Coordinates of C-alpha atoms and ligand atoms in Angstrom, one line a residue:
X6 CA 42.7 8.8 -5.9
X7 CA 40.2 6.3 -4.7
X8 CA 37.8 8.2 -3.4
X9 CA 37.5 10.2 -6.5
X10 CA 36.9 7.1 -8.0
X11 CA 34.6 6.1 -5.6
X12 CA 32.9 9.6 -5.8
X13 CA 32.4 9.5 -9.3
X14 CA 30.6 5.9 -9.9
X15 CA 27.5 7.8 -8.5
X16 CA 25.6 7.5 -11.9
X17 CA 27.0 5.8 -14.8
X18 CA 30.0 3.2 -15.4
X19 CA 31.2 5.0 -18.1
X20 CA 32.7 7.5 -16.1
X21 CA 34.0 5.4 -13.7
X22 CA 36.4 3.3 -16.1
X23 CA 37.5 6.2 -17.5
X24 CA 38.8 7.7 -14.6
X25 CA 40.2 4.6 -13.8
X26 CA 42.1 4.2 -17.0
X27 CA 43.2 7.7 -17.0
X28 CA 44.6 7.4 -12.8
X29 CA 46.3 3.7 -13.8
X30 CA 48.3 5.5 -16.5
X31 CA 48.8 8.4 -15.2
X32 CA 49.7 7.0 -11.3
X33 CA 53.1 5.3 -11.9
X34 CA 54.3 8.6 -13.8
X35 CA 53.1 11.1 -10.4
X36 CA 55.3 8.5 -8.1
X37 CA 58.2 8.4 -10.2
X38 CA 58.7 12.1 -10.8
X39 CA 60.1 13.7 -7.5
X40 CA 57.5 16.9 -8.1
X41 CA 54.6 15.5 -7.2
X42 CA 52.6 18.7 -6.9
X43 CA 53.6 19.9 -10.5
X44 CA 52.6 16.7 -12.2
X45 CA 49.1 16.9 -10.2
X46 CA 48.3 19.9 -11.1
X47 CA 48.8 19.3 -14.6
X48 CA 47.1 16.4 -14.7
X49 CA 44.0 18.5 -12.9
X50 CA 44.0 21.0 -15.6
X51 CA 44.2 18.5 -18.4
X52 CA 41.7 19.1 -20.6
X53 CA 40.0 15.2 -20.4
X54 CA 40.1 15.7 -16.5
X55 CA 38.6 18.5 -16.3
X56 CA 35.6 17.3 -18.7
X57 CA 35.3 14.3 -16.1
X58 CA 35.5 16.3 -13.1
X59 CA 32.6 18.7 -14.9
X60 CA 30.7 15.5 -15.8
X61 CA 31.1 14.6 -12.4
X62 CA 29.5 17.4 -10.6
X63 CA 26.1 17.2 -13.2
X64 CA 25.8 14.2 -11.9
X65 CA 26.4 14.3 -8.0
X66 CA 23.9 17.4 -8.5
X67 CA 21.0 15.1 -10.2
X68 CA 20.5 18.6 -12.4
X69 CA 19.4 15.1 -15.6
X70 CA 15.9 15.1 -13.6
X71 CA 13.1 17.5 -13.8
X72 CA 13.6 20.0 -10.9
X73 CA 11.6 19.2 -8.4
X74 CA 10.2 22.3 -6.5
X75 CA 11.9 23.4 -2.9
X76 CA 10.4 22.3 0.3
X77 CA 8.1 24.8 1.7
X78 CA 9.2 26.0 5.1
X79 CA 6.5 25.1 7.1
X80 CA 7.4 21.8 6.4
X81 CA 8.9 21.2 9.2
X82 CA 6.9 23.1 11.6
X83 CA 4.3 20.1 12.2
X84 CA 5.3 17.3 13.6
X85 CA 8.3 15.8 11.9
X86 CA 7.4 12.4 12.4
X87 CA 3.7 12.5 11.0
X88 CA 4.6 14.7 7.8
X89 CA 5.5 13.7 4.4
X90 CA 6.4 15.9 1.5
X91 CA 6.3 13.6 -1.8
X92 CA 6.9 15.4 -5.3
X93 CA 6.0 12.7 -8.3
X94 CA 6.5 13.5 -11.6
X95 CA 3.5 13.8 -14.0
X96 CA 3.8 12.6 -16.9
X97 CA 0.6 11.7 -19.5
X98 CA -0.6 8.6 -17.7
X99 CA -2.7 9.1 -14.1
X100 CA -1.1 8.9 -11.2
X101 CA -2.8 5.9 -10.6
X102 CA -4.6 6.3 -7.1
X103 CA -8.0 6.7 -5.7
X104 CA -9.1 9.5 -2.9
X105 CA -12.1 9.4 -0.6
X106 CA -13.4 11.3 2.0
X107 CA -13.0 9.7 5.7
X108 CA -16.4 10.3 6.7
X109 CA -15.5 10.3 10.7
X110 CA -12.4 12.8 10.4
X111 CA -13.5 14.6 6.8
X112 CA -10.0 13.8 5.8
X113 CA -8.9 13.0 2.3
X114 CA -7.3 9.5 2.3
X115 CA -5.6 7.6 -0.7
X116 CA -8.4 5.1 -1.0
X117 CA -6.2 2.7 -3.5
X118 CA -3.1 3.2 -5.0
X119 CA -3.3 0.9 -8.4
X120 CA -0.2 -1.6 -9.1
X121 CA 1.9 -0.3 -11.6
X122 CA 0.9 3.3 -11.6
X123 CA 3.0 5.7 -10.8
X124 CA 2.0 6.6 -7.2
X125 CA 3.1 3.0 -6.8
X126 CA 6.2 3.0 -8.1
X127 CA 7.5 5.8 -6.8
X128 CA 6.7 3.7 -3.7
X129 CA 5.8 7.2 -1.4
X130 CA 2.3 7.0 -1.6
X131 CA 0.1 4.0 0.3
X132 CA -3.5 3.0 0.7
X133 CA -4.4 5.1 4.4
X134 CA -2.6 8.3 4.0
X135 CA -3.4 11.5 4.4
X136 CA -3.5 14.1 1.9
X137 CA -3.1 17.6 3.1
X138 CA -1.9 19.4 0.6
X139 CA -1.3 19.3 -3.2
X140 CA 1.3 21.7 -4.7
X141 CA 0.7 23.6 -1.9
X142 CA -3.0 23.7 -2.0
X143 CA -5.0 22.8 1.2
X144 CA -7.1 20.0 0.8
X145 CA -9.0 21.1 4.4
X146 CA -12.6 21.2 3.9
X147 CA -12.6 20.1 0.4
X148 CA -14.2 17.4 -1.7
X149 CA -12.8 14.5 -3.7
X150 CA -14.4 15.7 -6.7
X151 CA -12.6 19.3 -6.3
X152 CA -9.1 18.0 -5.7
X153 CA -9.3 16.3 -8.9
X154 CA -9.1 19.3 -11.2
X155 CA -6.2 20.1 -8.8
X156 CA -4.5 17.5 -10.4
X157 CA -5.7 18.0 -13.4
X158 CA -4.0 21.7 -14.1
X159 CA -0.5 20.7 -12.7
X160 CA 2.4 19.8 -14.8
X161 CA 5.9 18.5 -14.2
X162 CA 5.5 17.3 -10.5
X163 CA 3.3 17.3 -8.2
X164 CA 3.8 18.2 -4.3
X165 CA 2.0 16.2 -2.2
X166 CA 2.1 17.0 1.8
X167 CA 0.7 14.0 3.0
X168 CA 0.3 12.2 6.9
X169 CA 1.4 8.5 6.6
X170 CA -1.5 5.8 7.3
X171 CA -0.6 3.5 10.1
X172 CA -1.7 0.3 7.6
X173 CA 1.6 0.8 5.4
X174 CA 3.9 -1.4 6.6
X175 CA 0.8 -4.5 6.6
X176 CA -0.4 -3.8 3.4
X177 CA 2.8 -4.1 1.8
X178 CA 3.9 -7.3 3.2
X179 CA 0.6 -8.3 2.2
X180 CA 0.9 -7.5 -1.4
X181 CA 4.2 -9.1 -1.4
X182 CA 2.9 -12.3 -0.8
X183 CA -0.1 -12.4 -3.6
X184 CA 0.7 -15.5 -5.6
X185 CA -0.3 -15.3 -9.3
X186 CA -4.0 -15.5 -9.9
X187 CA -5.6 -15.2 -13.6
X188 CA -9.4 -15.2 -13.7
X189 CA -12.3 -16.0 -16.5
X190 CA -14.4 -13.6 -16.7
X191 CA -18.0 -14.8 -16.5
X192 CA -19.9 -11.4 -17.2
X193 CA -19.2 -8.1 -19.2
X194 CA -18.4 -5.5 -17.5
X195 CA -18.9 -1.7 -18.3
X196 CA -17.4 0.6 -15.5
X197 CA -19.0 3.2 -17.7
X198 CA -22.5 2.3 -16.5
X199 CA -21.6 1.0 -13.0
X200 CA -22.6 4.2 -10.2
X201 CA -20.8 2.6 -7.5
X202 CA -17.3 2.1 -8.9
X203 CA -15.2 4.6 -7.0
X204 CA -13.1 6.1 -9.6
X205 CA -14.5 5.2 -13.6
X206 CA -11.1 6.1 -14.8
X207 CA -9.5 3.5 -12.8
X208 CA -11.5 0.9 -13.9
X209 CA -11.0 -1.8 -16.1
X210 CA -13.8 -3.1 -18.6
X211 CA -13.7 -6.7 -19.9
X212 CA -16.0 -9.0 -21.3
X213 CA -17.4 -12.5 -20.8
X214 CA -14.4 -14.9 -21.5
X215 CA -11.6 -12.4 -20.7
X216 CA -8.2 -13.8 -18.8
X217 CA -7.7 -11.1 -16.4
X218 CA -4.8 -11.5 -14.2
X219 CA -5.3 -10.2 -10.7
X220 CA -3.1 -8.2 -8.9
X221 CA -4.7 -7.5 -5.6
X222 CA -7.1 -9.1 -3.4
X223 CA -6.9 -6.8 -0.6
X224 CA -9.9 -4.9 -0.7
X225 CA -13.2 -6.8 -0.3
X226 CA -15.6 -4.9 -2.9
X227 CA -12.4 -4.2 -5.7
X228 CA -9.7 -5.7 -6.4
X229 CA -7.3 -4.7 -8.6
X230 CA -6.4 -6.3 -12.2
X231 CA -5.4 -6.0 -15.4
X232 CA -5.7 -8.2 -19.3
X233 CA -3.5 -11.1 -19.5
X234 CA -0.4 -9.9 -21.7
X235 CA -0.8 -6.2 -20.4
X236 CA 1.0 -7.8 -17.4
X237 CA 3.7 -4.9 -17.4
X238 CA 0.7 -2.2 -17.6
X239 CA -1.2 -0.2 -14.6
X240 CA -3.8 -2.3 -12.8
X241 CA -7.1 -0.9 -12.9
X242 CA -10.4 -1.8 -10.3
X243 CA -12.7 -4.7 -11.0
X244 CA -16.0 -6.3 -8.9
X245 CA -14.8 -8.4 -6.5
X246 CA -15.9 -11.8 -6.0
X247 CA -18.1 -10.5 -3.5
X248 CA -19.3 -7.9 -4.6
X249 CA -20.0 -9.2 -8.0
X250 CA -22.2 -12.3 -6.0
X251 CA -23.7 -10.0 -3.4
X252 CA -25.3 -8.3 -6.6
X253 CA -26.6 -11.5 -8.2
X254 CA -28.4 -12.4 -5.6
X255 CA -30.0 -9.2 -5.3
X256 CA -30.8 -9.5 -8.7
X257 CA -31.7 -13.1 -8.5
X258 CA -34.0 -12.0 -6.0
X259 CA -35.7 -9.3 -7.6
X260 CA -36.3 -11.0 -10.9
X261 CA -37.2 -14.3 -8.8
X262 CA -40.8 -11.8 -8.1
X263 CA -41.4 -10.9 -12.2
X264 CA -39.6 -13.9 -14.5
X265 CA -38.9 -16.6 -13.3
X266 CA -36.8 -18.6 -15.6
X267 CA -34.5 -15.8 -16.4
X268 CA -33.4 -15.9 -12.5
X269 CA -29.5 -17.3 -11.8
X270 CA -29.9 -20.1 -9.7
X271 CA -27.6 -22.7 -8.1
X272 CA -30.3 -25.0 -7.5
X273 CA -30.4 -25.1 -11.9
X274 CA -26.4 -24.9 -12.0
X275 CA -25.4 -27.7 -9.1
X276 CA -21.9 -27.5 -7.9
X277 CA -21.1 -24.9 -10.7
X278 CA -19.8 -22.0 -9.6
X279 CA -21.7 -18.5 -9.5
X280 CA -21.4 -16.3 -12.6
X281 CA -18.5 -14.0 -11.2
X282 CA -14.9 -15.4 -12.3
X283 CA -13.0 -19.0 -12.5
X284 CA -9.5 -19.4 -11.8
X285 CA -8.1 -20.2 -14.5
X286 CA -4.5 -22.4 -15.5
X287 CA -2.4 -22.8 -18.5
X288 CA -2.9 -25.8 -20.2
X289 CA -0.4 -27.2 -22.2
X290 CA -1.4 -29.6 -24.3
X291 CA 0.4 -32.7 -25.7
X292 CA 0.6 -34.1 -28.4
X293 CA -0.7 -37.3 -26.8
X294 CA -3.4 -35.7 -25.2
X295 CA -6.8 -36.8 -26.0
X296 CA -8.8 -34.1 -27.8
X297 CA -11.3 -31.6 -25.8
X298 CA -15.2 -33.2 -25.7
X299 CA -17.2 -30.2 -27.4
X300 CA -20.5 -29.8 -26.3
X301 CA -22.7 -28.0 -28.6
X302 CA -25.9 -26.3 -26.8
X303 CA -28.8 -24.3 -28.6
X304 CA -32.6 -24.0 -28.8
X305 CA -34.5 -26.5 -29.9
X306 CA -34.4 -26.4 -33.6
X307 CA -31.7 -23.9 -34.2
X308 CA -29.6 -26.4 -36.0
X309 CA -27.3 -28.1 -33.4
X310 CA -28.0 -31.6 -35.0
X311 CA -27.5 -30.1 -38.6
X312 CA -23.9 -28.5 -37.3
X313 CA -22.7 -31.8 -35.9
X314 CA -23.6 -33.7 -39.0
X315 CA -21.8 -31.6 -41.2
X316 CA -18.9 -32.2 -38.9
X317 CA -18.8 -35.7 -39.1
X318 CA -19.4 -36.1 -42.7
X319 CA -16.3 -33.1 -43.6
X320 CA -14.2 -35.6 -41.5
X321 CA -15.7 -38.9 -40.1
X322 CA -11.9 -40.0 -38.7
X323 CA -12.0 -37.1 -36.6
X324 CA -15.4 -36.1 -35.4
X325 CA -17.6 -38.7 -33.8
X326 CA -21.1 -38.5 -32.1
X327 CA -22.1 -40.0 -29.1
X328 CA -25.5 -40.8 -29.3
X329 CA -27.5 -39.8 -25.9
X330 CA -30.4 -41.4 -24.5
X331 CA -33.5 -40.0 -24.1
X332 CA -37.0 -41.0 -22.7
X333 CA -39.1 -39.4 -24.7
X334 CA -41.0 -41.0 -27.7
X335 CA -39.2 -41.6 -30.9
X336 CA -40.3 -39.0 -33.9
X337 CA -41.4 -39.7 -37.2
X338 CA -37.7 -39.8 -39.3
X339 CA -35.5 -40.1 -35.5
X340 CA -33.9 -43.8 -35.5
X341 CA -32.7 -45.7 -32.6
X342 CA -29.2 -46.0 -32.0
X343 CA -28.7 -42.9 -34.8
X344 CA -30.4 -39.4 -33.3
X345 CA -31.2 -41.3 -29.6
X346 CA -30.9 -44.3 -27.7
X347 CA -34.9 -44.1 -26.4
X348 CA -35.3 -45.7 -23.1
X349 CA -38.1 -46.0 -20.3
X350 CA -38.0 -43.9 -17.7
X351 CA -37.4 -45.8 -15.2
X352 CA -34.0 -47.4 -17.4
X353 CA -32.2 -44.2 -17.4
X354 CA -33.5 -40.7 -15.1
X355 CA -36.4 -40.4 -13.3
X356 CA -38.0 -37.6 -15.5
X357 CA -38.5 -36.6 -19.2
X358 CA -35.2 -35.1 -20.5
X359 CA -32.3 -36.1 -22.5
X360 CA -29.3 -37.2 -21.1
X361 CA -26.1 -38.7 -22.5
X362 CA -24.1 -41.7 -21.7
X363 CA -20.9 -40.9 -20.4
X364 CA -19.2 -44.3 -21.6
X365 CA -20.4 -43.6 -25.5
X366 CA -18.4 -40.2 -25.1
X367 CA -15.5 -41.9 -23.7
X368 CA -15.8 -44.3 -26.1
X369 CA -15.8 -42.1 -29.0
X370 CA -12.6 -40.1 -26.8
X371 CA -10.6 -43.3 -26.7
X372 CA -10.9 -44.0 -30.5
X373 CA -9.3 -40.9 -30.5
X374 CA -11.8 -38.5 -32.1
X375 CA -13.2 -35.3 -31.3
X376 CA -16.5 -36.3 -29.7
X377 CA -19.2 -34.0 -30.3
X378 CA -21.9 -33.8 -27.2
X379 CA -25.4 -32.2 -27.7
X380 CA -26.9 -31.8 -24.3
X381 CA -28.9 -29.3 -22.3
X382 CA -26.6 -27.2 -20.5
X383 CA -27.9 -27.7 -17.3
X384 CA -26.3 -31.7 -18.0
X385 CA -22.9 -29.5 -18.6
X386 CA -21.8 -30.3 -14.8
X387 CA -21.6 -33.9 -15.1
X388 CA -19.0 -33.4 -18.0
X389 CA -16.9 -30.4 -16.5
X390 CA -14.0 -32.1 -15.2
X391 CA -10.3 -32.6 -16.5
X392 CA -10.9 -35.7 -18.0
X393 CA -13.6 -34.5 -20.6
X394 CA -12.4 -30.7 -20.4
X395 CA -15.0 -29.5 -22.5
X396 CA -14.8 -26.8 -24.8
X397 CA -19.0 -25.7 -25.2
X398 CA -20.1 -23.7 -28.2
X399 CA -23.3 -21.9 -28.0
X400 CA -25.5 -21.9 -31.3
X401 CA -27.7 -19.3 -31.5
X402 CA -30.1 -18.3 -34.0
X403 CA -30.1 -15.0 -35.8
X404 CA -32.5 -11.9 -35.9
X405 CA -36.2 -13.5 -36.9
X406 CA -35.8 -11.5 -40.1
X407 CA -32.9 -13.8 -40.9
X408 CA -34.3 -16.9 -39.5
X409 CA -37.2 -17.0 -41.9
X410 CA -35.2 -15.9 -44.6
X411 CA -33.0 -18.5 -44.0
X412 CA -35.3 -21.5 -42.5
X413 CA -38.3 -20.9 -46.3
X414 CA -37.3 -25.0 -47.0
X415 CA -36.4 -26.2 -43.3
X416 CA -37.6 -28.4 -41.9
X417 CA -38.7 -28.4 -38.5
X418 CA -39.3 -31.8 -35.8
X419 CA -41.1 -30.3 -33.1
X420 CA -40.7 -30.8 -29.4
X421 CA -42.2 -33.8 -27.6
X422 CA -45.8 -35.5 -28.4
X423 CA -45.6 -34.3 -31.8
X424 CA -44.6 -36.9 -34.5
X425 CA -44.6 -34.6 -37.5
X426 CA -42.0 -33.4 -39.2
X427 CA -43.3 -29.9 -40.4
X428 CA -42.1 -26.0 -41.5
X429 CA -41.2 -24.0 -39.0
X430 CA -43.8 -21.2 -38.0
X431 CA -43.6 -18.0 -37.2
X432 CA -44.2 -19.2 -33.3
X433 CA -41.0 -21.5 -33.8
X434 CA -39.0 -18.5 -34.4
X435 CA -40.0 -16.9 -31.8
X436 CA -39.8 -19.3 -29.4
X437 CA -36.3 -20.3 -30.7
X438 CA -34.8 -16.7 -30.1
X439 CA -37.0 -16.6 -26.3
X440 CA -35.4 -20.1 -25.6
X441 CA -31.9 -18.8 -26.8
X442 CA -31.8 -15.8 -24.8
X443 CA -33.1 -17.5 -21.8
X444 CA -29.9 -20.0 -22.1
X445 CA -28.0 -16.9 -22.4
X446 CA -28.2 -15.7 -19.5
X447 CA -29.2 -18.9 -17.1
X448 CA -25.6 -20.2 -18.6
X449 CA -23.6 -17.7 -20.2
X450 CA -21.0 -18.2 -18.2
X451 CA -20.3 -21.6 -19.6
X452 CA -19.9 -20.6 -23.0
X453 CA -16.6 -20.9 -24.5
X454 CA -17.7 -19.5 -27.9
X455 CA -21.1 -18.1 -29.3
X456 CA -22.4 -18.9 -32.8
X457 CA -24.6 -17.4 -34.7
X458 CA -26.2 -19.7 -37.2
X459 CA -27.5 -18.0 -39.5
X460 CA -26.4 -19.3 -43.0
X461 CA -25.7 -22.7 -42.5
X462 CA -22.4 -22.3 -44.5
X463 CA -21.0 -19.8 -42.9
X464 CA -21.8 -21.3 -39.3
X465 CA -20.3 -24.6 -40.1
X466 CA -17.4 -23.1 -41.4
X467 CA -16.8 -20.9 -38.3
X468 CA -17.5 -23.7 -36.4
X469 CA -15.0 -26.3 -37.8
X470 CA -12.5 -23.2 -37.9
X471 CA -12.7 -22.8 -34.0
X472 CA -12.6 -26.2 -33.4
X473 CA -9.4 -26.4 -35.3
X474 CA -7.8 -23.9 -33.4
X475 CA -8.9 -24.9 -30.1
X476 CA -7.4 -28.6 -30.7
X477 CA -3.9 -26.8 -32.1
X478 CA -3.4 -24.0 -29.4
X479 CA -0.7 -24.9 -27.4
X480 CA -1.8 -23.3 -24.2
X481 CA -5.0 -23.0 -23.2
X482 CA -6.7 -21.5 -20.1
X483 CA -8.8 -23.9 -18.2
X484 CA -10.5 -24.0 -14.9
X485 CA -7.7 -24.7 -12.1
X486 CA -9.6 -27.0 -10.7
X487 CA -9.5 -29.4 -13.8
X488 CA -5.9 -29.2 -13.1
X489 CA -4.9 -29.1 -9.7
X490 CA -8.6 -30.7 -8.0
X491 CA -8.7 -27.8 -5.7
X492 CA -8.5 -23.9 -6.4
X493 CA -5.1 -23.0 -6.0
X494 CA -3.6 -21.1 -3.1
X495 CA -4.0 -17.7 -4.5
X496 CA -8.0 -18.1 -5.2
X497 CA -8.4 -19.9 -1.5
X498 CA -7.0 -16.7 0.1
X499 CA -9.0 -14.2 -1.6
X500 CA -12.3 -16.4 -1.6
X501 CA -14.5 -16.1 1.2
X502 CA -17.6 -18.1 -0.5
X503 CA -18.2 -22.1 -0.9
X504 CA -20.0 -23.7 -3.8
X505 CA -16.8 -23.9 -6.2
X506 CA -16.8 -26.4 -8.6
Ligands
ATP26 N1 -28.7 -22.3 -40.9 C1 -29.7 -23.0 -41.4 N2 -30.4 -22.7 -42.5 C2 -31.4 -23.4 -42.9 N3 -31.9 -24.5 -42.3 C3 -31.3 -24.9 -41.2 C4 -30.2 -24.2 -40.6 N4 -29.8 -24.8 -39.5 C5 -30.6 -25.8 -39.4 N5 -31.5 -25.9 -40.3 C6 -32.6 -26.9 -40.5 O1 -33.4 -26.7 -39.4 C7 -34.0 -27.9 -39.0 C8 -33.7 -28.2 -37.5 O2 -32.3 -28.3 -37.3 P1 -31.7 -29.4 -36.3 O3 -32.5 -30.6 -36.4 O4 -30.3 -29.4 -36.5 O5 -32.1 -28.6 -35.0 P2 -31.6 -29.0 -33.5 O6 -31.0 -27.8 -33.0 O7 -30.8 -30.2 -33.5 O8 -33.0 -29.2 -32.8 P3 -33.4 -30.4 -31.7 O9 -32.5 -30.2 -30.5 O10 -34.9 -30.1 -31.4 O11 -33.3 -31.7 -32.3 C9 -33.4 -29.0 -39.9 O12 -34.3 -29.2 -41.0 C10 -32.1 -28.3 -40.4 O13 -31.7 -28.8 -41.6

């Protein structure tokens, strides 16, 4: 009786207590009768039984899966050892591995098998092995790009005859031990338009400011990852670090020849790290937590001053300014103490350009306020640590069609030796939009949130909105280093370059 019961329990509890029901009722009535083999058999022909004992054999067979196809039977005629025949079951979703050609042996290898795809679930297929076959189909000779349609026009499962790589057993120990590691994004990314990227379909886009969580670190050129709150979804391949910086310099390089402000530059960005991706940490904020510094960067002109001025009169308990210092000469209008503290050179920086007091914005912090920064971002550096933990908007003008629609009464207070106050020109617009895009792309990457001023309204509203919801969200993703004052464990191990923040 107990190794039926045992037998049974192969799939499904349900089965199991009722067979053991039925055997503890039926049990003390088999011992107590003196003809054993008459009460067995009836209780094997009872009708319940024999539904069990029928439910019992579906299930020992497995026939509730798809049928898989039979081995072939030259399986077995190579080497036992070195041969694997893997069936997976396709279903609407990829298989979720890249192929490649080894160039010395002209063998088809799984390149990458992506993290939560199927290939890696069924946990048969690894990065290194060898395909031979696929549903019987030689892959001798043959090209990654033909095997694919291969795949393509088979349905139900697919057979796999495949020579294990001898990296298996490391890379899974490896990937065992990846800590969690979520990145900012700090450029788009289209794999759409990217020639190298080994498999487009693998690929996962994102966009400047994206929380990607990464997955895999193992390969040097992609690494594996997928959106923050897709965490139960297929990984898919991104840049790596590396790669991502290899090609900035290249680029760096290249425009370096033809325009040179446009160039990324670590001699204009200090310690800050190179446009690729920031760890990033949850932030939890208290309700005793002082409130985020928000820097607000722009063109000359584009209407920082206007933005922040509007803030602070909408709500002058919680918005306050911290007035910078500058050494350039006051303007007609411009008071000391109100738009600038104006000091000599030699007082404050050596150099004409403005710079801000760091006690005024802690001052303005400790009151309690939302203090709201205008500086150059190159100056962002000297606020980007936990205790500030700014938040930077980016104001940026509109099209010039909507600029001078918009700017007919403005007035505009031109850059540096000039003391009048004036309407902007044609040349103004122009060289607002130049400037903007040239702060675009030096530092982009900074840029928590982009906005278009274009009706003054409808920027300031925008504005205060986002600022609302940055100082109510409960968690917020912020550099790890504001946090923990080193990159955590997860970004040292995959990070092979200096120059972190
Ligand atoms: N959306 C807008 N529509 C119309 N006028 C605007 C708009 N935004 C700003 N202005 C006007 O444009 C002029 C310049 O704006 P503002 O002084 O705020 O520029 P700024 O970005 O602070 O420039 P700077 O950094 O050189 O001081 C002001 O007269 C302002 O009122």
């Amino acid at each position: 009786m107990g190794v039926l019961l045992f037998t049974v329990d192969i799939r499904g509890n349900t089965f199991k207590v009722c067979l053991f029901f039925y055997l503890l009722v039926m049990t003390p009535i088999i011992v107590e009768s003196k003809v054993r083999s008459l009460t067995l058999n009836s209780i094997f022909t009872h009708f319940p039984f024999q539904s069990l004992l029928h439910t019992h054999d579906s299930v020992a067979q497995r026939d509730f899966e798809p049928a898989l196809p039979p081995l072939p039977d030259d399986a077995m005629e190579e080497d036992e050892d070195s041969v694997k025949i893997v069936s997976l079951v396709k279903t609407k979703d990829p298989l979720g591995a890249t192929i490649k050609k080894d160039k010395s042996s002209g063998a088809i290898v799984v390149a990458r098998v992506m993290k939560g795809g199927s290939a890696d679930k069924s946990g048969l297929i690894h990065e290194g092995d060898e395909l031979k076959e696929v549903n019987g189909v030689s892959l001798e000779h043959r090209k990654p790009k033909e095997i694919l349609p291969l795949l393509a026009c088979s349905e139900g499962a697919v057979k796999f005859k495949i020579i294990p790589g001898s990296t298996k057993e490391d890379m899974t120990s490896q990937t065992l031990t990846i800590p969690q590691l979520f990145v900012r994004t700090l450029f788009d990314y289209d794999p759409t338009e990217d020639p190298t990227i080994p498999c487009k379909d693998a690929a996962v886009a994102f966009r400047r400011g994206d929380v990607l969580q990464v997955v895999s670190t193992d390969d040097d050129t992609w690494w594996q990852a997928c959106h923050l709150g897709d965490g139960g979804s297929r990984a898919g391949l991104i840049p790596s670090k590396q790669l991502r910086s290899f090609r900035l310099g290249r680029k760096s390089r290249r425009a370096s020849k033809t325009a040179k402000l446009r160039r990324w530059s670590s001699e204009v960005h200090g310690t800050i790290c190179p446009p690729t991706y920031i760890e990033v940490v949850p932030y939890h904020k208290e309700p005793t937590d002082r409130h985020r510094l928000i820097v607000l960067v722009g063109p000359s002109g584009v209407g920082v001053n206007e933005l922040k001025r509007r803030l602070v009169i909408s709500d002058p308990d919680l918005y306050g300014v911290s007035v910078p210092y500058t050494t350039r000469e006051k303007r007609i209008r411009e008071k000391e103490g109100v738009n600038y503290h104006f000091v000599s050179v030699q007082a404050l920086y050596r150099g004409n350009y403005y710079g801000s007091n760091l006690d005024s914005v802690q001052r303005v912090m400790a009151e309690g306020k939302v203090c709201l920064l205008d500086v150059h971002p190159s100056n962002i550096k000297h606020v980007y640590t936990s205790e500030f933990k700014p938040y930077v908007v980016f104001v940026k003008p509109p099209r010039i069609e909507e600029l001078r629609l918009t700017r007919r009464r403005a007035k505009f207070v031109c850059e540096e030796d000039c003391k009048q106050v004036r309407m902007f020109s044609e040349e103004d617009f122009e060289d607002m939009i130049d400037q903007a895009e040239m702060l675009d792309s030096q530092y982009g990457h900074l840029f928590d949130k982009v906005i278009v001023n274009g009706d003054i309204a409808t920027a300031f509203r925008e504005l205060k909105a986002e600022l609302k919801k940055v100082d109510n969200l409960e968690v917020q993703w912020v550099p790890a280093v504001w946090m923990h004052s080193t990159p955590t464990k997860a970004w040292r191990s995959c990070s092979s370059l200096t120059g972190w923040i």
